[in-house]
PDB file of C-alpha atoms and ligand atoms in Angstrom:
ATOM      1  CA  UNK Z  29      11.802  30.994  26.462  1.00  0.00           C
ATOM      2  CA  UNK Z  30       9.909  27.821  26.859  1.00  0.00           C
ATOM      3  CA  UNK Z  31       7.003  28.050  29.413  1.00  0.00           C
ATOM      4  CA  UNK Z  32       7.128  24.595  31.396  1.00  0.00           C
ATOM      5  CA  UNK Z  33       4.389  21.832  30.190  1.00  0.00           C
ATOM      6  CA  UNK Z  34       2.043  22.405  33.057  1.00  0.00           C
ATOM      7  CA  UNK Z  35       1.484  25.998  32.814  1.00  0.00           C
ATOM      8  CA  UNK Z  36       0.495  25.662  28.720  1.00  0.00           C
ATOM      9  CA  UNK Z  37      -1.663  23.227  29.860  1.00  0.00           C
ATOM     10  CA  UNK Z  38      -3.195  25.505  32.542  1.00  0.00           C
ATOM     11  CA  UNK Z  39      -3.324  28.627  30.061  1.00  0.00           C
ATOM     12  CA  UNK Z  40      -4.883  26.634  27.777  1.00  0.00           C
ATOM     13  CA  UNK Z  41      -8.023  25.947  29.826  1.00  0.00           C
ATOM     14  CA  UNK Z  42      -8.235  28.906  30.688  1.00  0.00           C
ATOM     15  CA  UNK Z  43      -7.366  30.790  27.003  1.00  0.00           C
ATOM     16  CA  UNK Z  44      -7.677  28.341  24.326  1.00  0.00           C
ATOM     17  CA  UNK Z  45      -6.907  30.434  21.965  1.00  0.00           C
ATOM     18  CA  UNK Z  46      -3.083  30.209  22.596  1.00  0.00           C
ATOM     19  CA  UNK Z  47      -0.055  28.557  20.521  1.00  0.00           C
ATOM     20  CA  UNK Z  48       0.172  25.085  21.396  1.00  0.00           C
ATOM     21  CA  UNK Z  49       4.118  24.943  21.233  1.00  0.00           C
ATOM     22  CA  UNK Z  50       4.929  28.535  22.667  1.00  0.00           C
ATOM     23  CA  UNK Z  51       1.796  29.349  24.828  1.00  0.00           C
ATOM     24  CA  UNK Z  52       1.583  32.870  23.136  1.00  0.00           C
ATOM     25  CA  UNK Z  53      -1.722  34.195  21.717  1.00  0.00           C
ATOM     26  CA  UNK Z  54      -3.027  33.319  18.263  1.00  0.00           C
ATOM     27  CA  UNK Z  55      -3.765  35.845  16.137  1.00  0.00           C
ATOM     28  CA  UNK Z  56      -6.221  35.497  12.916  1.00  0.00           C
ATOM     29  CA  UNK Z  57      -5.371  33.476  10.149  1.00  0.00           C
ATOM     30  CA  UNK Z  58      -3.651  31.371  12.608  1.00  0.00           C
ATOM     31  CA  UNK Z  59      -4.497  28.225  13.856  1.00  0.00           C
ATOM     32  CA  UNK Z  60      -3.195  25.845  16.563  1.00  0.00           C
ATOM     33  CA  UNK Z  61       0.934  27.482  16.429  1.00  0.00           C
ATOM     34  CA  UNK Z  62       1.573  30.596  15.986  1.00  0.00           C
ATOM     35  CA  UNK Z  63       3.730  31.606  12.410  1.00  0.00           C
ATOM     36  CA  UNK Z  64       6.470  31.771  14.460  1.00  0.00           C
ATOM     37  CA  UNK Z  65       6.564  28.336  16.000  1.00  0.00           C
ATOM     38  CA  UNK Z  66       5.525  26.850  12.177  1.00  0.00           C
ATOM     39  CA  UNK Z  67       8.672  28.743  10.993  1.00  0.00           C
ATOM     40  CA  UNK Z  68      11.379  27.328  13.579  1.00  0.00           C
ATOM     41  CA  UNK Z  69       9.834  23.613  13.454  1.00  0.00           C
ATOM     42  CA  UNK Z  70      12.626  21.066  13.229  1.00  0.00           C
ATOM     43  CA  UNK Z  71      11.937  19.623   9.735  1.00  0.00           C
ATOM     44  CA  UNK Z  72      14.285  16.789   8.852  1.00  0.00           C
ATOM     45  CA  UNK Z  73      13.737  16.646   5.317  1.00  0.00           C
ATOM     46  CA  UNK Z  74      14.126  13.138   4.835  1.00  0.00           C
ATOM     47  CA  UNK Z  75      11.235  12.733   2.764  1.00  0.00           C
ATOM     48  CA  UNK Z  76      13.490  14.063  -0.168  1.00  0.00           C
ATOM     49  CA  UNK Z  77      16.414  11.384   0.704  1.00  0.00           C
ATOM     50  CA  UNK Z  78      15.957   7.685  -0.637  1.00  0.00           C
ATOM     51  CA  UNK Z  79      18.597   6.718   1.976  1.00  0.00           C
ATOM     52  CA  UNK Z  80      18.351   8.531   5.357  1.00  0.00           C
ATOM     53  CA  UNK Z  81      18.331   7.418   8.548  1.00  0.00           C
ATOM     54  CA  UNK Z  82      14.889   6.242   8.858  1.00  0.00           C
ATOM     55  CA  UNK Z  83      15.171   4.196   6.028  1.00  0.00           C
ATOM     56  CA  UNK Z  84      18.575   2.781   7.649  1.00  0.00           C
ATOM     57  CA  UNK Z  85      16.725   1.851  10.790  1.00  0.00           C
ATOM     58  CA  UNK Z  86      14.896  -0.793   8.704  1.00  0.00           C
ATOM     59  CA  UNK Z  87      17.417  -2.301   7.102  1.00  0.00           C
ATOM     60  CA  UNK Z  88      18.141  -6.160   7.471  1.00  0.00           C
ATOM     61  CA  UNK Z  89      14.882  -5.987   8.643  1.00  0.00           C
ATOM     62  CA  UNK Z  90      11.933  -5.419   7.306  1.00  0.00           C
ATOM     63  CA  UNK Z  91      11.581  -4.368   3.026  1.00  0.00           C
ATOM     64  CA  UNK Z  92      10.393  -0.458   2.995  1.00  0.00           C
ATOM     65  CA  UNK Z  93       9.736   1.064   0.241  1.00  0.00           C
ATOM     66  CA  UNK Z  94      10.630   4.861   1.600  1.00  0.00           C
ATOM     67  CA  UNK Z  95      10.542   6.397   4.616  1.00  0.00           C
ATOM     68  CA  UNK Z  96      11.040   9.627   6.471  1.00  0.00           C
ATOM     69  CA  UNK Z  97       9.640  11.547  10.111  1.00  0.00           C
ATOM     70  CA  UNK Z  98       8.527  14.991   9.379  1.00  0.00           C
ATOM     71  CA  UNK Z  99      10.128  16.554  12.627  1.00  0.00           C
ATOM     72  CA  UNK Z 100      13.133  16.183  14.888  1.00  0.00           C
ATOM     73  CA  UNK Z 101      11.715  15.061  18.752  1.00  0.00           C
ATOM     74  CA  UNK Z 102      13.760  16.857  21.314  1.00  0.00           C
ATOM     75  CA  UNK Z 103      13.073  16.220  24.879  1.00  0.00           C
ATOM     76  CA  UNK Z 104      11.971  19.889  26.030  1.00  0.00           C
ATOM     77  CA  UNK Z 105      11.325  20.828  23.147  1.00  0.00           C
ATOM     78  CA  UNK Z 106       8.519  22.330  21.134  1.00  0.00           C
ATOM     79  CA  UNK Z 107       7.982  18.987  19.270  1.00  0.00           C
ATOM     80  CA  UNK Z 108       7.059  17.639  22.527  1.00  0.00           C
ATOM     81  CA  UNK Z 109       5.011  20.007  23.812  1.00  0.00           C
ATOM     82  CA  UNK Z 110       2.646  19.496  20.505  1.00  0.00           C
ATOM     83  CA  UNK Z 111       2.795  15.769  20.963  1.00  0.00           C
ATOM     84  CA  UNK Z 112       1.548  16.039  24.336  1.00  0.00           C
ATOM     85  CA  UNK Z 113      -1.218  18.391  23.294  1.00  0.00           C
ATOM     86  CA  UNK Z 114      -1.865  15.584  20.845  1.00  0.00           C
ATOM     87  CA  UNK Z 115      -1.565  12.788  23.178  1.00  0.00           C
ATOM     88  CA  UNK Z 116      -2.382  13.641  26.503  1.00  0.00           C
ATOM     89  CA  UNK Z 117      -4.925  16.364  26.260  1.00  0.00           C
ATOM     90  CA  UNK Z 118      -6.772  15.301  23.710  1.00  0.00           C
ATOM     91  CA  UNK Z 119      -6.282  17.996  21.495  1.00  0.00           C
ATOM     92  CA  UNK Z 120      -6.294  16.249  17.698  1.00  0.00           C
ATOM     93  CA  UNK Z 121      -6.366  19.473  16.045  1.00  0.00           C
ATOM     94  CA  UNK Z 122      -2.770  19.272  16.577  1.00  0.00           C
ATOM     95  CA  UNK Z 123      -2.213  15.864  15.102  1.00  0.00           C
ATOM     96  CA  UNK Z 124      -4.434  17.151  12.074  1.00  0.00           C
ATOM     97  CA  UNK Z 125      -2.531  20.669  11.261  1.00  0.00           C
ATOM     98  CA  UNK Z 126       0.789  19.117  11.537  1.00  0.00           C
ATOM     99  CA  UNK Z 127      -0.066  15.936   9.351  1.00  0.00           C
ATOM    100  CA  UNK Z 128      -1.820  18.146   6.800  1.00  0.00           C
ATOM    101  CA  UNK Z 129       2.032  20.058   6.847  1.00  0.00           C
ATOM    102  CA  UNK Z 130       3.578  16.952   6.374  1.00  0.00           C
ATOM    103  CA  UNK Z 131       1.188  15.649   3.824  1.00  0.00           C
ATOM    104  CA  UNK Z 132       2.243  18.792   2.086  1.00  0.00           C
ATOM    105  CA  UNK Z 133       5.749  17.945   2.217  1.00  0.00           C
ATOM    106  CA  UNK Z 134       4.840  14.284   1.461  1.00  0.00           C
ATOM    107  CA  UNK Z 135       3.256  15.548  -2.033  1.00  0.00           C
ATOM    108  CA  UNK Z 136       6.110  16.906  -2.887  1.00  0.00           C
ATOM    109  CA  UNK Z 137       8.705  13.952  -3.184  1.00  0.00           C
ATOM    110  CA  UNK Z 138       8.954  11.431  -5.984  1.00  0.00           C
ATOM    111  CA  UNK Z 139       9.808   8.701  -3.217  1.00  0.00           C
ATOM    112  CA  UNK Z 140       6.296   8.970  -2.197  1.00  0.00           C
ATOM    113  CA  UNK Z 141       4.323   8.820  -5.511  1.00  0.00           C
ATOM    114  CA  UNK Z 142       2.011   6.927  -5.864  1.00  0.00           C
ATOM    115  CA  UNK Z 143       0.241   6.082  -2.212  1.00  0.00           C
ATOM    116  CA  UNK Z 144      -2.856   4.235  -2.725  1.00  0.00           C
ATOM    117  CA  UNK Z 145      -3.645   3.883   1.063  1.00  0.00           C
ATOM    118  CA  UNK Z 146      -2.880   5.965   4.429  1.00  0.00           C
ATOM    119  CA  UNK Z 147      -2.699   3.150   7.268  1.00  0.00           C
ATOM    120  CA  UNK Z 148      -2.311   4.075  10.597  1.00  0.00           C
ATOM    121  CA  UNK Z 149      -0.798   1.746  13.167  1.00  0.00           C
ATOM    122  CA  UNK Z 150      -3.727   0.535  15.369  1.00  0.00           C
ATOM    123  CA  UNK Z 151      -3.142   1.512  19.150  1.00  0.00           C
ATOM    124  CA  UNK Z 152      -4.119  -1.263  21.740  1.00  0.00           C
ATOM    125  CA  UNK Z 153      -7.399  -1.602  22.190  1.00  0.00           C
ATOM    126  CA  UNK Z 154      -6.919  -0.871  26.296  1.00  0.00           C
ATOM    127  CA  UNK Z 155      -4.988   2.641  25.297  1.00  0.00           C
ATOM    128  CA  UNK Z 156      -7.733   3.651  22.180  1.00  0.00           C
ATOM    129  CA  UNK Z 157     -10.500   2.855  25.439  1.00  0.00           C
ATOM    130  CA  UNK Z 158      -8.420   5.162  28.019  1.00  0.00           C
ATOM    131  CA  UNK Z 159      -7.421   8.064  25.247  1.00  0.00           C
ATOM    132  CA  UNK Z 160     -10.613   7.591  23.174  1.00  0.00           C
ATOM    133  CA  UNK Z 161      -8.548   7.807  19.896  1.00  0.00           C
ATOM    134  CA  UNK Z 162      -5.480   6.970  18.139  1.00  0.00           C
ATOM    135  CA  UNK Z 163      -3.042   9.704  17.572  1.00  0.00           C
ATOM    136  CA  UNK Z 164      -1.717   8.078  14.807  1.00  0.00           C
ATOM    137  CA  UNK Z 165      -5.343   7.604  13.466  1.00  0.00           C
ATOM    138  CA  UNK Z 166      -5.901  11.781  13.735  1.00  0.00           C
ATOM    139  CA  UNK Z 167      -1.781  12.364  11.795  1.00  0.00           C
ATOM    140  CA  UNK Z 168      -3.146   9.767   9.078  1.00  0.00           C
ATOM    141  CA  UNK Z 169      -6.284  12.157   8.823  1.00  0.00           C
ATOM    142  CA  UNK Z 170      -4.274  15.309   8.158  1.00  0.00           C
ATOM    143  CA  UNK Z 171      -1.884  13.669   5.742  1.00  0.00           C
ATOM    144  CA  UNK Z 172      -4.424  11.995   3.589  1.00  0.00           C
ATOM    145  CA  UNK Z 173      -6.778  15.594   3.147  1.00  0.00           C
ATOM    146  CA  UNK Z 174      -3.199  16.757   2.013  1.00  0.00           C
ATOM    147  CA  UNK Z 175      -2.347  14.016  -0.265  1.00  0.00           C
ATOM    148  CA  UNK Z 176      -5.656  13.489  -1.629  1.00  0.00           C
ATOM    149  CA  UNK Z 177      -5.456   9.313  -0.025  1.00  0.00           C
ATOM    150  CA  UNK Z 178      -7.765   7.778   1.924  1.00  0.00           C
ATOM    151  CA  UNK Z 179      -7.639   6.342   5.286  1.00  0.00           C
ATOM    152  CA  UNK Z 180      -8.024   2.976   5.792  1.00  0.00           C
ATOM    153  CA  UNK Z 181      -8.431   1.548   9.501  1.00  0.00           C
ATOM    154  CA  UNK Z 182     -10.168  -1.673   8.313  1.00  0.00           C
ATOM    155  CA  UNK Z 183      -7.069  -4.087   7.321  1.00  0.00           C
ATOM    156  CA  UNK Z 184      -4.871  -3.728   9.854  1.00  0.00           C
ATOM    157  CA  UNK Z 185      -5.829  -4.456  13.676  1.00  0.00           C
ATOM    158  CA  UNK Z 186      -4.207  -5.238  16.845  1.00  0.00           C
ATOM    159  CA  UNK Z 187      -4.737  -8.816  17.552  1.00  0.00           C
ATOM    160  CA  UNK Z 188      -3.822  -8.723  21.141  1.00  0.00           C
ATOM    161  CA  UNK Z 189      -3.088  -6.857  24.467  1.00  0.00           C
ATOM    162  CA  UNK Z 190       1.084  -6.835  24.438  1.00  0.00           C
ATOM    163  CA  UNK Z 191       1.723  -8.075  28.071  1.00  0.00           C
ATOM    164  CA  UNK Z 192       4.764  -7.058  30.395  1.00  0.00           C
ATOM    165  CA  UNK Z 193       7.937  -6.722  28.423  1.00  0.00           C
ATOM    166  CA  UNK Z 194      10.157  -6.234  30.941  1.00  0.00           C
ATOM    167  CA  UNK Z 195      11.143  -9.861  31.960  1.00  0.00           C
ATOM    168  CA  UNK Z 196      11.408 -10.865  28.239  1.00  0.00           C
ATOM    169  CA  UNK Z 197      14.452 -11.825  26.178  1.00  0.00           C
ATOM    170  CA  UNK Z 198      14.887  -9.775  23.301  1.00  0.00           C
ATOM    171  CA  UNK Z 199      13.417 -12.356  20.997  1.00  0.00           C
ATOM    172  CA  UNK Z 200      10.644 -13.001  23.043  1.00  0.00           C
ATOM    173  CA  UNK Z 201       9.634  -9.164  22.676  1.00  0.00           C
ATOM    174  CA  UNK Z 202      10.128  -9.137  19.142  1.00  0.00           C
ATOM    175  CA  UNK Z 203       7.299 -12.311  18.509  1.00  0.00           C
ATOM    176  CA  UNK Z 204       5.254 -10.598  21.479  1.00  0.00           C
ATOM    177  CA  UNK Z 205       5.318  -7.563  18.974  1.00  0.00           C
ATOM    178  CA  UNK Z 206       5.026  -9.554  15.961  1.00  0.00           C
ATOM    179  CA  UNK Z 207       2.563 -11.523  17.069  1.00  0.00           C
ATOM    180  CA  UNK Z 208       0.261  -8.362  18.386  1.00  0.00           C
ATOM    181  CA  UNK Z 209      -0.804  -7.752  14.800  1.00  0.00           C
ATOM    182  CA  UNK Z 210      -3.024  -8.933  12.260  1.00  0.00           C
ATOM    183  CA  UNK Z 211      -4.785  -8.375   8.443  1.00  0.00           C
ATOM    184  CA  UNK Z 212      -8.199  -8.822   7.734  1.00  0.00           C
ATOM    185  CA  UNK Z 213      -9.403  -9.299   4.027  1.00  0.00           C
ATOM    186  CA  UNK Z 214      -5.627  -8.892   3.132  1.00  0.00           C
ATOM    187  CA  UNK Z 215      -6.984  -9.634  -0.980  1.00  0.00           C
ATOM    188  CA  UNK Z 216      -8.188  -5.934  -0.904  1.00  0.00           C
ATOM    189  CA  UNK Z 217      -4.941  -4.760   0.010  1.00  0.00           C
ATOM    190  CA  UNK Z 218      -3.425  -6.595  -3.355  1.00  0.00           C
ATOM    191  CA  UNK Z 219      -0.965  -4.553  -5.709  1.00  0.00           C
ATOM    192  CA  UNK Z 220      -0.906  -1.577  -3.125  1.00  0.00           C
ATOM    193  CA  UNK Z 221       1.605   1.218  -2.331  1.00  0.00           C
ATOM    194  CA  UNK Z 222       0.976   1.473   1.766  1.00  0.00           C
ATOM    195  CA  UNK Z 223       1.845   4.579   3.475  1.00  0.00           C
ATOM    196  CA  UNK Z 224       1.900   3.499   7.274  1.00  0.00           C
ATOM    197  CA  UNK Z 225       1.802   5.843   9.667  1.00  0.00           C
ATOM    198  CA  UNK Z 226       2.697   6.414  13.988  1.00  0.00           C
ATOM    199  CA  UNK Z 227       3.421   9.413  15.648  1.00  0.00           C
ATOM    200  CA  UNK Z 228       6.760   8.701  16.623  1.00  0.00           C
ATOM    201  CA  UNK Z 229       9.885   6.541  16.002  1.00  0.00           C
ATOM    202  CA  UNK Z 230      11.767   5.232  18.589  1.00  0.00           C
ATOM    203  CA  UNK Z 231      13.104   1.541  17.663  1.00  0.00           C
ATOM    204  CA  UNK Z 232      11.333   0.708  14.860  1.00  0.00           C
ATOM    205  CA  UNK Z 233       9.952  -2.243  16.149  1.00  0.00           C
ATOM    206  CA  UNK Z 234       6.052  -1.431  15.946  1.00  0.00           C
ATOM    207  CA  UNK Z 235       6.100  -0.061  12.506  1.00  0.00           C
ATOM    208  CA  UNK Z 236       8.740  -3.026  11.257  1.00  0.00           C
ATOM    209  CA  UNK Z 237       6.028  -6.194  13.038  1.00  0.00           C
ATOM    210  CA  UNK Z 238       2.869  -4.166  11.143  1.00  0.00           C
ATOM    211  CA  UNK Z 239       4.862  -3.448   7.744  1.00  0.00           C
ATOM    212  CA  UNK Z 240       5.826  -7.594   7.725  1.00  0.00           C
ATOM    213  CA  UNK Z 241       1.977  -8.323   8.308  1.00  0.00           C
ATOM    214  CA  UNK Z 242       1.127  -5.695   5.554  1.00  0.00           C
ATOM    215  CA  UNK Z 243       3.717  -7.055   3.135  1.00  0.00           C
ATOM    216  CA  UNK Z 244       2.424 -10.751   3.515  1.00  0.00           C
ATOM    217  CA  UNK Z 245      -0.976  -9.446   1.315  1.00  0.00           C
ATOM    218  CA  UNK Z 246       0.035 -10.491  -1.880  1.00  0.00           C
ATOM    219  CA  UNK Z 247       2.625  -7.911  -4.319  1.00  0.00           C
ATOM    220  CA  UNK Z 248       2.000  -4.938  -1.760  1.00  0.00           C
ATOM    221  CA  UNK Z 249       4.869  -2.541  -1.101  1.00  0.00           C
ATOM    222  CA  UNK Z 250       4.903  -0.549   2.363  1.00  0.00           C
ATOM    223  CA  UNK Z 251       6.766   2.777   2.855  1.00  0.00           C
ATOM    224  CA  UNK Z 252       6.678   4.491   6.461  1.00  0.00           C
ATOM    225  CA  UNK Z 253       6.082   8.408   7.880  1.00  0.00           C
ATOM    226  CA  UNK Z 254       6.252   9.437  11.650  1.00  0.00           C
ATOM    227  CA  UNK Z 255       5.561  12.656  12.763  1.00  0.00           C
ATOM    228  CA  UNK Z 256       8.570  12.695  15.050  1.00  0.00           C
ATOM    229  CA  UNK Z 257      11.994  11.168  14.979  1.00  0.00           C
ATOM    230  CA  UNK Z 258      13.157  10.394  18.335  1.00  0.00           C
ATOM    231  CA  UNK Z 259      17.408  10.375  17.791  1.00  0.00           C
ATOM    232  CA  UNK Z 260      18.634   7.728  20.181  1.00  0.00           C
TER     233      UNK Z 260
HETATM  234 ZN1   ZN I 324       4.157  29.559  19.089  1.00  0.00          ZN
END
């Protein structure tokens, strides 16, 4: 049975000690979901597939290396539920465990040898003030102590506050996206294999505007991991 968002989040002030997908108690030797809820995740293994439908989403438009999400996003879903632990309640722990799973996974596929940088998509500065952290920042964290690669959050930054969208052709969103990012020393990115990071993939558009900055730093390849896979 899955217990409704707002009562995990009210057992979990209350017992904090619970599974953050389920809601059920944690025993020892477990930490943030229970064995159970680790066992039933909704792993895509894509990370073992040079073409999958990840990769396909960038096609035509941006040059990635490889790329893969570690889990399948279902509205309702337990995904969810640990995303909005992540997101909305602060609680990075989550973001950590299941990057440090993914990294796992990650370690494990020639597409993804070598990485010589973990990037993280930078949030807007506005959001990183209201949330106090980037989600994608804390996944990067868990993947790179699994992978053995360091983080970097020094070369790529968000350049600007992305106004309103909404009355925007779609061209004018796309250079409103592209525009929204920029690199800083790019020469120290120079013959690097970038893994970038976000949390989850919806259009593609945020990950394809920072891999095009990333790729203009000269012979650099970029592949791309999300957490989540949101099917359309
Ligand atoms: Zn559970």
């Amino acid at each position: 049975m899955q217990i409704p968002l707002w009562l995990t989040d009210v057992l979990n002030l209350f017992f904090p000690n619970v599974c953050l997908a389920c809601g059920n108690a944690l025993v020892r030797q477990e930490e943030v979901i229970c064995l159970s809820c680790q066992f039933k995740l909704p792993k895509t293994g894509f990370h073992l597939h040079e073409e999958n439908i990840i990769a396909a989403t960038f096609w035509g438009r941006v040059e990635i290396s490889s790329a893969t999400s570690f889990l399948f996003f279902n509205k309702g879903g337990n995904v969810q539920q640990l995303m909005h632990a992540l997101k909305y309640k602060g609680r990075k722990e989550v973001g950590i465990y299941l990057g440090k799973l993914f990294g796992m996974e990650l370690s494990t596929s020639p597409l993804f040898q070598p990485i010589n940088l973990i990037i993280p998509v930078p949030l807007h500065p506005k959001k990183y003030h209201q949330r106090g952290f980037n989600q994608s920042q804390v996944i990067s964290k868990g993947i790179g102590s699994a992978m053995h690669i360091p983080v970097d959050t020094g070369h790529l930054v968000r350049l600007v506050h992305t106004s309103s969208q909404t009355r925007k052709s779609r061209y004018d969103r796309w250079e409103n996206v592209r525009s929204a990012f920029g690199l800083i020393n790019p020469e120290e990115l120079e013959g690097k294999h970038i893994l970038l990071i976000d949390d989850v993939l919806t259009t593609g558009a945020t990950l394809e505007a920072c891999a095009s900055v990333l790729l203009e730093a000269e012979n650099t390849k970029v592949s791309v991991a999300t957490l989540g896979y949101a099917q359309a």
